[in-house]
Coordinates of C-alpha atoms in Angstrom, one line a residue:
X177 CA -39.8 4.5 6.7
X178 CA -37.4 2.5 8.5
X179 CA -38.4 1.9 12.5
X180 CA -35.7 -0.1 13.6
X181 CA -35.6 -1.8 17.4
X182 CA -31.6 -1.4 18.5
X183 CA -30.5 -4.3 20.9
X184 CA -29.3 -1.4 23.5
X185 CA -31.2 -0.7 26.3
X186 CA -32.8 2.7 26.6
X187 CA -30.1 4.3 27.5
X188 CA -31.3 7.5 29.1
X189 CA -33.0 5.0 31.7
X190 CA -30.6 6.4 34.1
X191 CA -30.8 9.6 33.8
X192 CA -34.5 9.4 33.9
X193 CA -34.0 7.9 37.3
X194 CA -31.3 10.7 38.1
X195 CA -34.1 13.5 37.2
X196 CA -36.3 12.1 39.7
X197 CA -34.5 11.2 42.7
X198 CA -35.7 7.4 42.6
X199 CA -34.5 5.3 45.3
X200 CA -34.0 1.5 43.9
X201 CA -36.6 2.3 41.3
X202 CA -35.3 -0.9 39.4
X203 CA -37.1 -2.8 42.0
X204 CA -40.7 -1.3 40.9
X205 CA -40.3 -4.0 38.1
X206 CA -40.0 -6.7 39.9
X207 CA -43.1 -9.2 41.3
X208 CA -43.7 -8.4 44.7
X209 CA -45.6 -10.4 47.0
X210 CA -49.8 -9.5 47.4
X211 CA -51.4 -9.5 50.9
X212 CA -54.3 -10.8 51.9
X213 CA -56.9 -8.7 52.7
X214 CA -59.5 -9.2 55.6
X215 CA -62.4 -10.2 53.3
X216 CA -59.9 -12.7 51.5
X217 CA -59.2 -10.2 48.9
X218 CA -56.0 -9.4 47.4
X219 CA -55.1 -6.2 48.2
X220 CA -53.5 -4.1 45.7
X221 CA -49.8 -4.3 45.4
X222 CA -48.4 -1.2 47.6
X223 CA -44.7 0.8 46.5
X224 CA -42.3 0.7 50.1
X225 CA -44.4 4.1 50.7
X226 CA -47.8 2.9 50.2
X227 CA -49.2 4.6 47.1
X228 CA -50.4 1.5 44.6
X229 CA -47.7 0.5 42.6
X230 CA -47.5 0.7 38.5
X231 CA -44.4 0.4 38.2
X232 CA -42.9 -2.0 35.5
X233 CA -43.3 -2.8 32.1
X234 CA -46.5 -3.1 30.4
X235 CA -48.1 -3.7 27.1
X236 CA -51.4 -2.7 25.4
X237 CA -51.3 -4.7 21.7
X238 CA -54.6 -6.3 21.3
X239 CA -56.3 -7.2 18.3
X240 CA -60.0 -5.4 19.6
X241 CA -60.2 -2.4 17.2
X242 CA -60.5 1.3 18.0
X243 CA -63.5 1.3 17.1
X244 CA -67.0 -0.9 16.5
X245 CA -67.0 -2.0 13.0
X246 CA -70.9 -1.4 11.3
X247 CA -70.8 -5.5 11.0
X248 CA -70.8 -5.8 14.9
X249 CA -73.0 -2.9 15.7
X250 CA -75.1 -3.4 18.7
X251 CA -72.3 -5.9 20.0
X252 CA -70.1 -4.9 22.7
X253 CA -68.6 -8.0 23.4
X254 CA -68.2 -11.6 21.6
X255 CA -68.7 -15.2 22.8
X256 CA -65.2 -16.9 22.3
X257 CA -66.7 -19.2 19.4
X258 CA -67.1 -15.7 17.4
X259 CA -63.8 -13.9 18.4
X260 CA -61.8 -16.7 17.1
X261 CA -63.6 -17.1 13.8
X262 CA -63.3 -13.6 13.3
X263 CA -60.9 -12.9 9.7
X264 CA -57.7 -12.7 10.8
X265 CA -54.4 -10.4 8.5
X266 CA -53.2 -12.0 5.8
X267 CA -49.5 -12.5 5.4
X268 CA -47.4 -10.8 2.5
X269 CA -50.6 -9.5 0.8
X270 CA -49.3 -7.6 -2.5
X271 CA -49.9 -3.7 -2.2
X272 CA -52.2 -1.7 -4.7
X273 CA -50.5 -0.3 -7.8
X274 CA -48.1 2.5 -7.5
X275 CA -47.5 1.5 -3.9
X276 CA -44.0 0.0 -2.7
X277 CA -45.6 -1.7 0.2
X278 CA -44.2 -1.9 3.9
X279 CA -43.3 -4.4 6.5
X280 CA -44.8 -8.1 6.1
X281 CA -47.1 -9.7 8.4
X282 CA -43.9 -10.7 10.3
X283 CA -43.1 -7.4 11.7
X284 CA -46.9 -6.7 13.0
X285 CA -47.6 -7.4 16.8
X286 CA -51.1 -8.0 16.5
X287 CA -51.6 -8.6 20.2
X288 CA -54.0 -10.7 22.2
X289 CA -57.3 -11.8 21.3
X290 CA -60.1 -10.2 23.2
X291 CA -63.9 -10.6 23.0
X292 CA -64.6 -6.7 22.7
X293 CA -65.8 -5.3 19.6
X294 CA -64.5 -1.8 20.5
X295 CA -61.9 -0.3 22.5
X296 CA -64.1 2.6 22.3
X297 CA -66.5 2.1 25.6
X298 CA -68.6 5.3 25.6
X299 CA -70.6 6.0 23.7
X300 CA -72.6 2.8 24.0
X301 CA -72.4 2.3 20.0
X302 CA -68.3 2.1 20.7
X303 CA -67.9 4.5 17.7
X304 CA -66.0 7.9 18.2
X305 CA -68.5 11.2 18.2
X306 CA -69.2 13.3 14.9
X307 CA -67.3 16.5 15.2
X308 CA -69.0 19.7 15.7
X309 CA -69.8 21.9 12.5
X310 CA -66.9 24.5 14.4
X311 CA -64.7 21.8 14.3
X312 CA -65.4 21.0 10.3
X313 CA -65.1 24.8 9.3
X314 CA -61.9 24.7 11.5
X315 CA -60.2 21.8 10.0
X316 CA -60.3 23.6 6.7
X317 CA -58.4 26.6 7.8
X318 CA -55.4 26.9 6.5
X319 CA -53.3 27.1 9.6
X320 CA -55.0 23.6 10.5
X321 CA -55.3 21.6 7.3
X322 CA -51.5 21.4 6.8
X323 CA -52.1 18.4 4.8
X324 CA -50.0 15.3 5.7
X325 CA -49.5 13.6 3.1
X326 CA -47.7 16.3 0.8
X327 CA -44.8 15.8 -0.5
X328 CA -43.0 19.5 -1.0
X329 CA -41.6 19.2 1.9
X330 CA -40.7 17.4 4.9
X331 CA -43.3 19.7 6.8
X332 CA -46.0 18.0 4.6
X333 CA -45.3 14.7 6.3
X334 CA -47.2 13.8 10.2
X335 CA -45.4 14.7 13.0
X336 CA -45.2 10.3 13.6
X337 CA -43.8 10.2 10.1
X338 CA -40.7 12.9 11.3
X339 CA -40.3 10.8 14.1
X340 CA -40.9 14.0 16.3
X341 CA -44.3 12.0 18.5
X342 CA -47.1 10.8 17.6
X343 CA -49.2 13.2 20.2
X344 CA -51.9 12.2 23.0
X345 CA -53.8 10.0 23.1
X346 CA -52.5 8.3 20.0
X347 CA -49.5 7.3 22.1
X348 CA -51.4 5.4 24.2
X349 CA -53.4 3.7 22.2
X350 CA -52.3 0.4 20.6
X351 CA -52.1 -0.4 16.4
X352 CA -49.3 -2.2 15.1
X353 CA -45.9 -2.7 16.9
X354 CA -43.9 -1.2 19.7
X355 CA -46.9 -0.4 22.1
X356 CA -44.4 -1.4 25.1
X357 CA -44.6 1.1 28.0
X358 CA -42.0 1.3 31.2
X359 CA -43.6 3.4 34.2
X360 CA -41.9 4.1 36.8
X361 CA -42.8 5.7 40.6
X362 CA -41.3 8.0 42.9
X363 CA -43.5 9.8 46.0
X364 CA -43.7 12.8 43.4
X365 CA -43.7 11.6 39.9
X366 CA -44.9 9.0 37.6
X367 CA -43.2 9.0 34.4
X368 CA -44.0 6.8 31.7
X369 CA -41.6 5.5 29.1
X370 CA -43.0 4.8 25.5
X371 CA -41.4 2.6 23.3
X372 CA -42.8 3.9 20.1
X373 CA -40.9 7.3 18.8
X374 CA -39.4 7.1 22.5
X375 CA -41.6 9.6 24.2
X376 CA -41.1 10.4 27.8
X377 CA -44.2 11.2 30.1
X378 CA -43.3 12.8 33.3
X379 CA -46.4 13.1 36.0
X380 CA -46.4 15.6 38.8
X381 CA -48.1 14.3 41.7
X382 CA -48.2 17.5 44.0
X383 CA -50.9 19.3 43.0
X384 CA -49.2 22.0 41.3
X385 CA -51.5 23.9 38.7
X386 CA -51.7 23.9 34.9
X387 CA -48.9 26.1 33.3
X388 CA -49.9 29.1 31.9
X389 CA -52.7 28.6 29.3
X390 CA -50.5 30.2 26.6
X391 CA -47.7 27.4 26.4
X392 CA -48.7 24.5 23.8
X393 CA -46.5 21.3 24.3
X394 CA -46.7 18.1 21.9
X395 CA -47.9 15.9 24.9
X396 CA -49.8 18.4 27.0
X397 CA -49.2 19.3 30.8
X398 CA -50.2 16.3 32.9
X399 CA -50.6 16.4 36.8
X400 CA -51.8 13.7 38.5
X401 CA -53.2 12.5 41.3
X402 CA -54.4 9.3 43.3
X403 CA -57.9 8.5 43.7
X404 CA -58.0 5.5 46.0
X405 CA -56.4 2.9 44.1
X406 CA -56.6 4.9 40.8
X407 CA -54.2 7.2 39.6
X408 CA -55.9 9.8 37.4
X409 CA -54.1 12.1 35.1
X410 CA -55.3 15.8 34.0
X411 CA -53.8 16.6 30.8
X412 CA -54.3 20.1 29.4
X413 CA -52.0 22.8 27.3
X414 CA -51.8 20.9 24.2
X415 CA -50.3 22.6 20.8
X416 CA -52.5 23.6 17.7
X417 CA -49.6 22.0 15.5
X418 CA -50.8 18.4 16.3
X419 CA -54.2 17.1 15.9
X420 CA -55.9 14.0 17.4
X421 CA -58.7 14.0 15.0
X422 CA -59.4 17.4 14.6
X423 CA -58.7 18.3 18.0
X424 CA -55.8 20.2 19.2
X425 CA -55.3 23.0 21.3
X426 CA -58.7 22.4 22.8
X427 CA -58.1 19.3 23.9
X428 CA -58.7 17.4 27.5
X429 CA -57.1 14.2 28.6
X430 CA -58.1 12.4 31.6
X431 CA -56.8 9.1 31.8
X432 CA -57.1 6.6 34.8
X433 CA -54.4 3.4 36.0
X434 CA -55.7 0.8 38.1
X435 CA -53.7 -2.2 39.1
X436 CA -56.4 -4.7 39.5
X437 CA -53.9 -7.5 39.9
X438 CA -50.5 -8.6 39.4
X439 CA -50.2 -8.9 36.1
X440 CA -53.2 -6.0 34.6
X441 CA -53.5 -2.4 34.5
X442 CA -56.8 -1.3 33.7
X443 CA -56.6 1.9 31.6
X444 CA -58.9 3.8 30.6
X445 CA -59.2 7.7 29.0
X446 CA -61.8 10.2 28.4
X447 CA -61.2 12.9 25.7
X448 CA -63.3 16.3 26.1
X449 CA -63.0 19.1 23.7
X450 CA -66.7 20.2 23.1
X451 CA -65.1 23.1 20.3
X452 CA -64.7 19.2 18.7
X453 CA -66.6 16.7 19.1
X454 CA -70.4 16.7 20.0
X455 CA -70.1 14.7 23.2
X456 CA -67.0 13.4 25.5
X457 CA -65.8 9.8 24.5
X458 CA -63.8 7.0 26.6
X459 CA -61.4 4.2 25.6
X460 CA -60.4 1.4 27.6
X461 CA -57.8 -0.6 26.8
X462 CA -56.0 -3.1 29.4
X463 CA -52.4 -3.2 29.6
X464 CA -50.4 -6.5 30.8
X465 CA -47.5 -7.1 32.0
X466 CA -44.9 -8.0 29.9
X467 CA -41.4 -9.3 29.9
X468 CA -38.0 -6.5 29.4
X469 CA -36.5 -4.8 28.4
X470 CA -37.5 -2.0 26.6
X471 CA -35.1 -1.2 23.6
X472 CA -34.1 1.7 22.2
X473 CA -36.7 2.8 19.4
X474 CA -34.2 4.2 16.6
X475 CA -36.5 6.6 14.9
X476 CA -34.8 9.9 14.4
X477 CA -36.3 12.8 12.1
X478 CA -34.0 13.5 9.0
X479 CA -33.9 9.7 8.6
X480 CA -33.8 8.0 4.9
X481 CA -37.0 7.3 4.9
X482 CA -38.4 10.9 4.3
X483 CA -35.1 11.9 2.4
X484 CA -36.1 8.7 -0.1
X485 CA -39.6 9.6 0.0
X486 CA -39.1 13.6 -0.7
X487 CA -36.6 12.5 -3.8
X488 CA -38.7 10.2 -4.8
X489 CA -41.2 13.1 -5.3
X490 CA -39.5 15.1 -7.1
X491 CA -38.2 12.1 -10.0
X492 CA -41.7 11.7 -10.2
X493 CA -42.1 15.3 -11.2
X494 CA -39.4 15.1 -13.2
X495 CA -40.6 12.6 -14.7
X496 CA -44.0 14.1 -16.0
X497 CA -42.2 16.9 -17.2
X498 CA -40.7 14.6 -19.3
X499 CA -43.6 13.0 -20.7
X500 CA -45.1 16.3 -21.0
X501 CA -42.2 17.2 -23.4

C-alpha cells in the first residue's frame, strides 16, 4: 500500500498550536542553553515556566528488536565487537511465490545501532508475557477475531492497513520508517505529533479524571502528570475494536519522558492488563533528537492500495471459478 512522505509541512501545525493557546511554541524546538548545576551537573533543560522541556522533534528508529531473539537469550546487552557483526537486511531480496513484494531496502530506516538485545526490559528474559487462558478463549470470539488479513472486505484489513491508526503502544514503538515524533508544551498540555498515519496525542496536565469508563477511543484517554523531571502519562478508555496483542479494552498505558540531556529522551512504557497477559511488561526505547521538519504522512483510508488489493481478490476468485469450470 502506497505511504507516501509529501514535501508540505504538516499543515495543521497551526491549528494544533491555535487549540492550545501556545505562546512561541516554535521556540520549544530550538537548542537552549543548559545550566550548571551546583554539584557541576547539568541541569535539565527548563520551558520559560519551569516544567522540563520535551519539546522538539524526536526519533526512536533503532535496530535493537522488540523483543529478545532465543539466540541471545540470557543477554541483555552486547559488547560492540558483537553488535556490529550481528546479520544485517539484505537489499532487494526477491519475495516468496505468489507475493508482489514491497518497498526495497532503500525505503527502510533501520535506525541506530544499539548494544541491547531487547527493547523489551521487563521481564528480565526481554520477551513479552504469555497471555492468560481468558485472553486465548477471548481472542477466538467472534466479536474479537475479526481476522485481518481477509480479503471480503475492506473491514478485513488492520486498522494501520486503512490508514485509520495503528493504536497504543504500537505508535510508539519503532519498526520500519516514519517513527519521527514532534512534542510540543504548553503549562496545560503536551501533545505529541506522530509522523506515521499522522496521529495526534493531546496530554492534559491538570489532573482532571478518566472520562467515563463507557467511551472507547483508538488512542485511549491520557492525562499526565510531572513527576520530578519525568513526565508520566496514564492512558486508560481504550476501544475493543483495536487490539495490541490481544489486549484491548482492558488495556493500561503508563508511559514515562525524561530528558536526560540535550539531545535524549528516555522513554519508557509499562503495559498492564491482567484479563491479558500473565504479568505487567515494560519497553524502553530512547528517542533522539533529530533534525525537521516533520512532513505530511499522506496515508488516507479509501487509498489504491486496499481498492487494488480488494480487486485483486476478487480476479483471483474469478479466476478459480474459471479453472473450476
Amino acid at each position: 500500500m502506497p505511504r507516501t512522505n509529501l514535501t508540505l509541512v504538516v499543515s495543521f501545525t497551526t491549528a494544533l498550536t491555535v487549540a492550545l493557546s501556545v505562546v512561541a511554541v516554535s521556540g520549544q524546538a530550538r537548542k537552549q542553553p543548559e545550566p550548571s548545576t551546583g554539584t557541576g551537573q547539568k541541569a535539565a533543560l527548563r520551558t520559560a515556566w519551569g516544567d522540563p522541556d520535551l519539546g522538539g522533534i524526536w526519533t526512536n528508529s533503532t535496530t535493537t528488536p522488540l523483543e529478545r531473539p532465543a539466540a541471545l537469550a540470557g543477554r541483555q546487552t552486547l559488547n560492540e565487537r558483537e553488535a556490529a557483526e550481528l546479520p544485517q537486511p539484505t537489499a532487494d531480496a526477491p519475495p516468496p511465490a505468489g507475493d508482489p513484494g514491497t518497498y526495497n531496502e532503500f525505503w527502510w530506516e533501520r535506525g541506530r545501532r544499539s548494544t541491547r538485545t531487547s527493547l523489551v526490559v521487563d521481564p528480565p528474559d526481554g520477551r513479552i508475557p504469555p497471555l492468560t487462558p481468558e485472553a486465548e478463549r477471548r481472542e477466538k470470539q467472534p466479536i474479537y477475531n475479526t481476522g485481518r488479513s481477509g480479503t471480503d472486505s475492506w473491514l478485513d484489513r488492520s486498522l494501520y492497513e486503512r490508514c485509520i491508526t495503528r493504536g497504543m503502544p504500537d505508535s510508539m514503538i519503532p519498526g520500519f520508517y516514519n517513527h519521527n515524533y514532534h512534542i510540543f508544551q504548553t503549562r496545560d498540555y503536551v501533545a505529541i505529533l506522530i509522523e506515521m498515519i499522522h496521529d495526534v496525542r493531546i496530554i492534559p496536565l491538570d489532573g482532571r479524571p478518566h472520562v467515563n469508563s463507557s467511551v472507547g477511543l483508538w488512542l485511549g484517554d491520557a492525562r499526565g502528570r510531572w513527576e520530578g523531571d519525568t513526565l508520566v502519562v496514564d492512558t486508560t478508555n481504550f476501544t475493543y475494536k483495536n487490539s495490541y496483542r490481544g489486549s484491548r479494552e482492558g488495556l493500561h498505558l503508563v508511559e514515562r519522558f525524561r530528558r536526560v540531556d540535550a539531545d535524549t529522551i528516555d522513554y519508557q512504557f509499562t503495559v498492564d492488563d491482567p484479563k491479558t497477559f500473565t504479568r505487567p511488561w515494560t519497553v524502553a526505547t530512547p528517542m533522539a533528537r533529530t533534525p525537521g521538519p516533520v512532513y505530511e504522512y499522506a496515508c488516507h483510508e479509501g487509498n489504491y492500495g486496499m481498492y487494488n488489493l480488494l480487486v485483486a481478490a476478487r480476479a483471483e476468485e474469478q479466476a478459480a471459478k474459471e479453472r473450476a469450470k
